[in-house]
CSV table of C-alpha atoms in Angstrom, one decimal:
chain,number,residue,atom,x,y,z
A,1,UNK,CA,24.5,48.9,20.2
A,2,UNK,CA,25.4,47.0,22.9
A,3,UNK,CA,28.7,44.8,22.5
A,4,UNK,CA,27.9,41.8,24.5
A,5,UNK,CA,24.9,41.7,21.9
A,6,UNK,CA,25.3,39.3,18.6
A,7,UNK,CA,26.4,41.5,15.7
A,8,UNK,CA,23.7,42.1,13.4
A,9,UNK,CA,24.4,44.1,10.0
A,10,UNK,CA,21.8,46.1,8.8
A,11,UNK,CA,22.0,45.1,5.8
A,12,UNK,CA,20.5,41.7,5.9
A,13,UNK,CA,18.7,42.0,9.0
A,14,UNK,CA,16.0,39.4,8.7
A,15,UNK,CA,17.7,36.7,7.1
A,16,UNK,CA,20.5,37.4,10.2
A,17,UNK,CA,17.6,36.8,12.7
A,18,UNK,CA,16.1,33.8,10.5
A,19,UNK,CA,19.5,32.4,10.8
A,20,UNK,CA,19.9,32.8,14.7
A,21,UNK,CA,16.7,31.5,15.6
A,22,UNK,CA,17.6,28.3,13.0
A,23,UNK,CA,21.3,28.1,15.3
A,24,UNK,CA,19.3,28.3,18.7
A,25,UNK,CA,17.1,25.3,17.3
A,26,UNK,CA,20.2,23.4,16.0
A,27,UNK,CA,22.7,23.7,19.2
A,28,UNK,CA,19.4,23.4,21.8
A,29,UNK,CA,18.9,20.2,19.9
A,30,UNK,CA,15.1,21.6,19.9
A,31,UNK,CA,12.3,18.9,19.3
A,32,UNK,CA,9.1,19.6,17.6
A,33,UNK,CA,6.9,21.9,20.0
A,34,UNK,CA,9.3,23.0,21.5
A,35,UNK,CA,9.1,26.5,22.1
A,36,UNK,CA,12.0,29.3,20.2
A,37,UNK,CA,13.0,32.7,21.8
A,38,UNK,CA,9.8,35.2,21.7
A,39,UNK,CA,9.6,37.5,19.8
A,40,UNK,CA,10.3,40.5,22.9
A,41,UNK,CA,13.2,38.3,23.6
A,42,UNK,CA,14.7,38.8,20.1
A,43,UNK,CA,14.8,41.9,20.0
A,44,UNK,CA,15.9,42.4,23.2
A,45,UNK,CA,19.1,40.2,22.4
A,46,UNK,CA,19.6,41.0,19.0
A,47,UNK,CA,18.7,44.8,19.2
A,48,UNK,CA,16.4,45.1,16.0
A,49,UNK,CA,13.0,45.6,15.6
A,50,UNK,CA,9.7,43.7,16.2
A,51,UNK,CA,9.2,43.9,12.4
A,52,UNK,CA,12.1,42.2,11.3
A,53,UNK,CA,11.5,39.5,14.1
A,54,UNK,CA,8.1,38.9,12.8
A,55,UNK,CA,9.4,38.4,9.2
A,56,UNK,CA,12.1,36.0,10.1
A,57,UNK,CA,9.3,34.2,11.7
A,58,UNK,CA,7.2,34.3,8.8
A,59,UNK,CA,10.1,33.0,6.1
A,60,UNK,CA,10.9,30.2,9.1
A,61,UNK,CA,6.9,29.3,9.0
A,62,UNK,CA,6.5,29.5,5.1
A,63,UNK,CA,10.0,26.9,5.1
A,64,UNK,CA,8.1,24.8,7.7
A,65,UNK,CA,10.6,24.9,10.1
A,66,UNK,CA,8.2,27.2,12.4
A,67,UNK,CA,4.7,27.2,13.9
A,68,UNK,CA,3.6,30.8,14.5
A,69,UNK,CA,-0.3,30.0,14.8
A,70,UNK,CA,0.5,30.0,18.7
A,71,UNK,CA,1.2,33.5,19.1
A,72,UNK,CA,3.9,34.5,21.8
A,73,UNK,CA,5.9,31.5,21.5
A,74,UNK,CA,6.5,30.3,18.4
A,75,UNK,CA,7.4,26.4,18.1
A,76,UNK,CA,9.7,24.2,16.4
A,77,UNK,CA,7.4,22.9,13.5
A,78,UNK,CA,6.7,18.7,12.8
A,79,UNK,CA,7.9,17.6,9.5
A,80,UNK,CA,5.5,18.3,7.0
A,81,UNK,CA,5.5,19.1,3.0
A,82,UNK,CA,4.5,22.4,3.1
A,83,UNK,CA,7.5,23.5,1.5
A,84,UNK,CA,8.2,21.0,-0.8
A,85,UNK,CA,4.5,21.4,-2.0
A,86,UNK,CA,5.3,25.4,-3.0
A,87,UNK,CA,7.9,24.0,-4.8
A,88,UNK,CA,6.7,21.4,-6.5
A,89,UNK,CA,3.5,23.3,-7.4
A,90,UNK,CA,5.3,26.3,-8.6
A,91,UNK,CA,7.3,24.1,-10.7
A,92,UNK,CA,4.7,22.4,-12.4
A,93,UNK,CA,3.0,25.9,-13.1
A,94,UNK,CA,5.8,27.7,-14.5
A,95,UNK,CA,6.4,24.5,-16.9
A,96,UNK,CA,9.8,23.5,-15.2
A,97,UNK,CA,8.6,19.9,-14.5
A,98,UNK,CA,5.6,17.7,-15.8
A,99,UNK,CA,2.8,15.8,-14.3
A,100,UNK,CA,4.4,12.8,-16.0
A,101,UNK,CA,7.8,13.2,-14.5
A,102,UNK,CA,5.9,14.0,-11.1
A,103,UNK,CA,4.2,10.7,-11.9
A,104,UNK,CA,7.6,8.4,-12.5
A,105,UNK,CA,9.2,9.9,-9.3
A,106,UNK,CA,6.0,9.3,-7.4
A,107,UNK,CA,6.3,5.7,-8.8
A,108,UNK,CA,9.4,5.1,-7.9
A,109,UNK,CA,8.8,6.1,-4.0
A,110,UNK,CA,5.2,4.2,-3.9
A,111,UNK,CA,7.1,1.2,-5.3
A,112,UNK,CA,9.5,1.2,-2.3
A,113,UNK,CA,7.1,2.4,0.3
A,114,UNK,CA,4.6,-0.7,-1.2
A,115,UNK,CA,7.9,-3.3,0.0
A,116,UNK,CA,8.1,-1.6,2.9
A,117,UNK,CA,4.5,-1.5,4.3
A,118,UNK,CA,4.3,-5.4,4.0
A,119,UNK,CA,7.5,-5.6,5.8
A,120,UNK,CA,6.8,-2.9,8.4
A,121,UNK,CA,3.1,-2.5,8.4
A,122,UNK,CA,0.9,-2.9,11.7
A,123,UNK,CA,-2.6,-4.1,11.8
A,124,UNK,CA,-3.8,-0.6,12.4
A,125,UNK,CA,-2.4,0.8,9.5
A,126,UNK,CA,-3.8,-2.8,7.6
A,127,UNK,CA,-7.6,-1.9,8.7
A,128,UNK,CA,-7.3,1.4,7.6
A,129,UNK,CA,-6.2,0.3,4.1
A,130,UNK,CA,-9.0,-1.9,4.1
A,131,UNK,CA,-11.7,0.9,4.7
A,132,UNK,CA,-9.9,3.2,2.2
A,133,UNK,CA,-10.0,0.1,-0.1
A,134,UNK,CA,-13.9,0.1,0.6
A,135,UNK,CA,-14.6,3.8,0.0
A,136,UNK,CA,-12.5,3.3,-3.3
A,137,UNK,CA,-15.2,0.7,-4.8
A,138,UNK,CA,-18.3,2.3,-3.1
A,139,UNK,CA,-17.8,6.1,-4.9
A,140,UNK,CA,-16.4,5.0,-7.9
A,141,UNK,CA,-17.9,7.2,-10.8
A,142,UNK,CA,-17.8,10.5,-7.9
A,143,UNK,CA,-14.3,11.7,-9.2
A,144,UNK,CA,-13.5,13.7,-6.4
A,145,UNK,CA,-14.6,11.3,-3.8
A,146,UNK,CA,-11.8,8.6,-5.6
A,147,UNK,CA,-9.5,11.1,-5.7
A,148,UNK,CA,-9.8,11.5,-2.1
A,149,UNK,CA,-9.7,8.1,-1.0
A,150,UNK,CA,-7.0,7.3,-3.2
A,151,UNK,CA,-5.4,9.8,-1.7
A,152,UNK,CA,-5.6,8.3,1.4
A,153,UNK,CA,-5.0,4.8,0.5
A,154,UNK,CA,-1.8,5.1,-0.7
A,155,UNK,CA,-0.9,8.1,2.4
A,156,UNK,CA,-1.1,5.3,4.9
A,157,UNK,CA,0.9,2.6,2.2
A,158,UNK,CA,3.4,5.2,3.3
A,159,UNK,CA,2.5,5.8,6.5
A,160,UNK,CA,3.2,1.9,6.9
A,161,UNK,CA,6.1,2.4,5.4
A,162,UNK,CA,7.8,3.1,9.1
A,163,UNK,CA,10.3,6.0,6.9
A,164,UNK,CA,8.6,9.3,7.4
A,165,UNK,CA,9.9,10.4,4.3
A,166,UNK,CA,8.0,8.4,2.0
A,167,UNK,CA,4.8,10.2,3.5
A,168,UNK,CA,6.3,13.2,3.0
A,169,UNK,CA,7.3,13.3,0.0
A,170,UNK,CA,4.2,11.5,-1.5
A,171,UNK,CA,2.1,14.4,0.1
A,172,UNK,CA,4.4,16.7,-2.0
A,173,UNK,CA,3.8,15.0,-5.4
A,174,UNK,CA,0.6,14.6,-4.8
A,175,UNK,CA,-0.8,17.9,-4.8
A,176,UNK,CA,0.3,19.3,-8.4
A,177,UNK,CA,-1.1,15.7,-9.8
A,178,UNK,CA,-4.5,15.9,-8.2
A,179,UNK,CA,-5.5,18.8,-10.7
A,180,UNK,CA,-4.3,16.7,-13.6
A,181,UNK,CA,-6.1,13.8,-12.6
A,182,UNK,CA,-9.3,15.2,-11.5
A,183,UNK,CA,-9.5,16.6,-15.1
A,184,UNK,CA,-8.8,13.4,-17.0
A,185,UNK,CA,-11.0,11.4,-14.7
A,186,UNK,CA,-13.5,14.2,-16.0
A,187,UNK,CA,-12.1,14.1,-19.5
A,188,UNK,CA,-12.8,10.3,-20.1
A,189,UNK,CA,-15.4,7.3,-19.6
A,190,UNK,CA,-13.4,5.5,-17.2
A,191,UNK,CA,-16.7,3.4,-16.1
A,192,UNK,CA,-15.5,0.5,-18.7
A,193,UNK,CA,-12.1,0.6,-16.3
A,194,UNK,CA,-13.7,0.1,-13.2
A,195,UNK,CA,-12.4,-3.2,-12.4
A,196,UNK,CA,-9.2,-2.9,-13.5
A,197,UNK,CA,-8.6,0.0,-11.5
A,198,UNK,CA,-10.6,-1.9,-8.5
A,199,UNK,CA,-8.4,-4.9,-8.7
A,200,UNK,CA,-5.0,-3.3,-9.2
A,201,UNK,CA,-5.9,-1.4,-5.8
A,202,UNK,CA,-7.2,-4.8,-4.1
A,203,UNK,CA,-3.7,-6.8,-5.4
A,204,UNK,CA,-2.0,-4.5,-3.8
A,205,UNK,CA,-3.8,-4.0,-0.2
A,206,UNK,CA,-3.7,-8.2,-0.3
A,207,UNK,CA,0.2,-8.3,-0.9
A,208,UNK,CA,0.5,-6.0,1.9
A,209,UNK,CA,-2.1,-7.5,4.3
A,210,UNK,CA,-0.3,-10.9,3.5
A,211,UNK,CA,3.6,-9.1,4.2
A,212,UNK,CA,4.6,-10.2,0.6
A,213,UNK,CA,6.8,-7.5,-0.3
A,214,UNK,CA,8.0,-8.9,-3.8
A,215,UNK,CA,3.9,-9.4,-4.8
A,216,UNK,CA,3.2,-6.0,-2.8
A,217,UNK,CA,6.1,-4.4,-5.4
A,218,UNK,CA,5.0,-6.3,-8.2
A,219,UNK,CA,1.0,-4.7,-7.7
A,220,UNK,CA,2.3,-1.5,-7.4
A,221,UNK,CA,4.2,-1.5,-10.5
A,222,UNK,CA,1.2,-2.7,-12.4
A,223,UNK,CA,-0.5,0.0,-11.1
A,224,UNK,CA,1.7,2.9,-12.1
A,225,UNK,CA,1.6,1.1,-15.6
A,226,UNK,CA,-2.3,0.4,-16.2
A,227,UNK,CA,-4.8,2.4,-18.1
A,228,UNK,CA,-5.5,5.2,-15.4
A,229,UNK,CA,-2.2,6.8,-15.5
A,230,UNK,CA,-3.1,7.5,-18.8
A,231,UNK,CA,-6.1,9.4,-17.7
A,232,UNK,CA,-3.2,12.3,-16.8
A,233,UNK,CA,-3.5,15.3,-19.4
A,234,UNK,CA,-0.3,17.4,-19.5
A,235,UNK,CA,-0.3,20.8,-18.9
């Protein structure tokens, strides 16, 4: 091997490449898209194989931290919750967490992210809430239609949020509660509930709109405490 070359035991070859490439992004200061070493170039410097190359780019893209859908280049990845949702999912299924504590954590972000979407929210982000809020009363009854546009209601109360981190983390927690929802929304008559759930969702779109952040805080809490978070079986 070639001395000038970074030293690479054999022994832990991919996690030594996983960990160069995550250097060259850290000291490059590398944005998101930007482009990291190819995969000729790696082995070039590092001396190992394309194999081991291609699974430190696979561990990098499974973490997030890579996009490898591009081929030759592989880029720096935008934030998302991929990882977090692996996590969160597994966690759920092997029993190590409930959808309840899922539920109080998600309450405690939506509660905060509710404050700050009055505070920081554009108009944009204000119309979209208002369509969302539309689509919520128009397929009430279709559970998976709600589920959907609740979804999306309350992605873009964090969106508005103007912290990235609520919308990524709210994506995460999401995911493992949509099962559980989806069956007690299938479990129960929720029909009698309809507007309670409608108006709990409309208090808090009009705190927003209106950049009251104690109201907007105030509706969100009621929400996280009204019948529908009942609806969630535990696994």
């Amino acid at each position: 091997m070639n001395m000038s070359k970074p030293i690479i035991e054999k022994s832990t070859l991919s996690e030594q490449v996983r960990n160069y490439i995550l250097n060259v992004i850290t000291t490059q200061q590398l944005e998101p898209g930007a482009r990291v070493p190819s995969e000729k170039q790696l082995t070039e410097t590092l001396g190992v194989s394309r194999g081991v190359v291609r699974e430190a780019f696979q561990a990098l893209s499974i973490l997030g931290i890579l996009d490898i859908s591009s081929g030759k280049y592989p880029r720096v990845q935008s934030l998302n919750s991929a990882a977090l949702e692996t996590i969160f999912n597994y966690s759920v299924v092997t029993q190590q967490i409930s959808a309840s504590q899922i539920l109080s954590l998600r309450s405690t972000l939506e509660v905060h992210s509710a404050v700050l979407a009055a505070q920081n929210g554009t108009e944009d982000h204000f119309s979209r809430l208002r369509i969302e809020m539309a689509k919520i009363s128009e397929v009430f009854g279709d559970h998976q239609s709600f589920i959907y546009h609740d979804a999306r209601f309350h992605m873009i109360l964090a969106e508005a949020s103007g912290n990235p981190l609520y919308a990524l983390l709210l994506q995460a927690l999401r995911v493992p509660l949509e099962k559980s929802i989806s069956a007690g929304l299938h479990a129960h008559d929720i029909h009698d509930r309809r507007q309670q759930i409608i108006d709990v969702h409309q208090a808090i779109l009009d705190k927003v709109c209106q950049r009251d952040a104690e109201g907007a805080a105030l509706a969100m809490q009621k929400h996280f405490s009204s019948a529908i978070n009942a609806l969630i079986i535990e696994k």
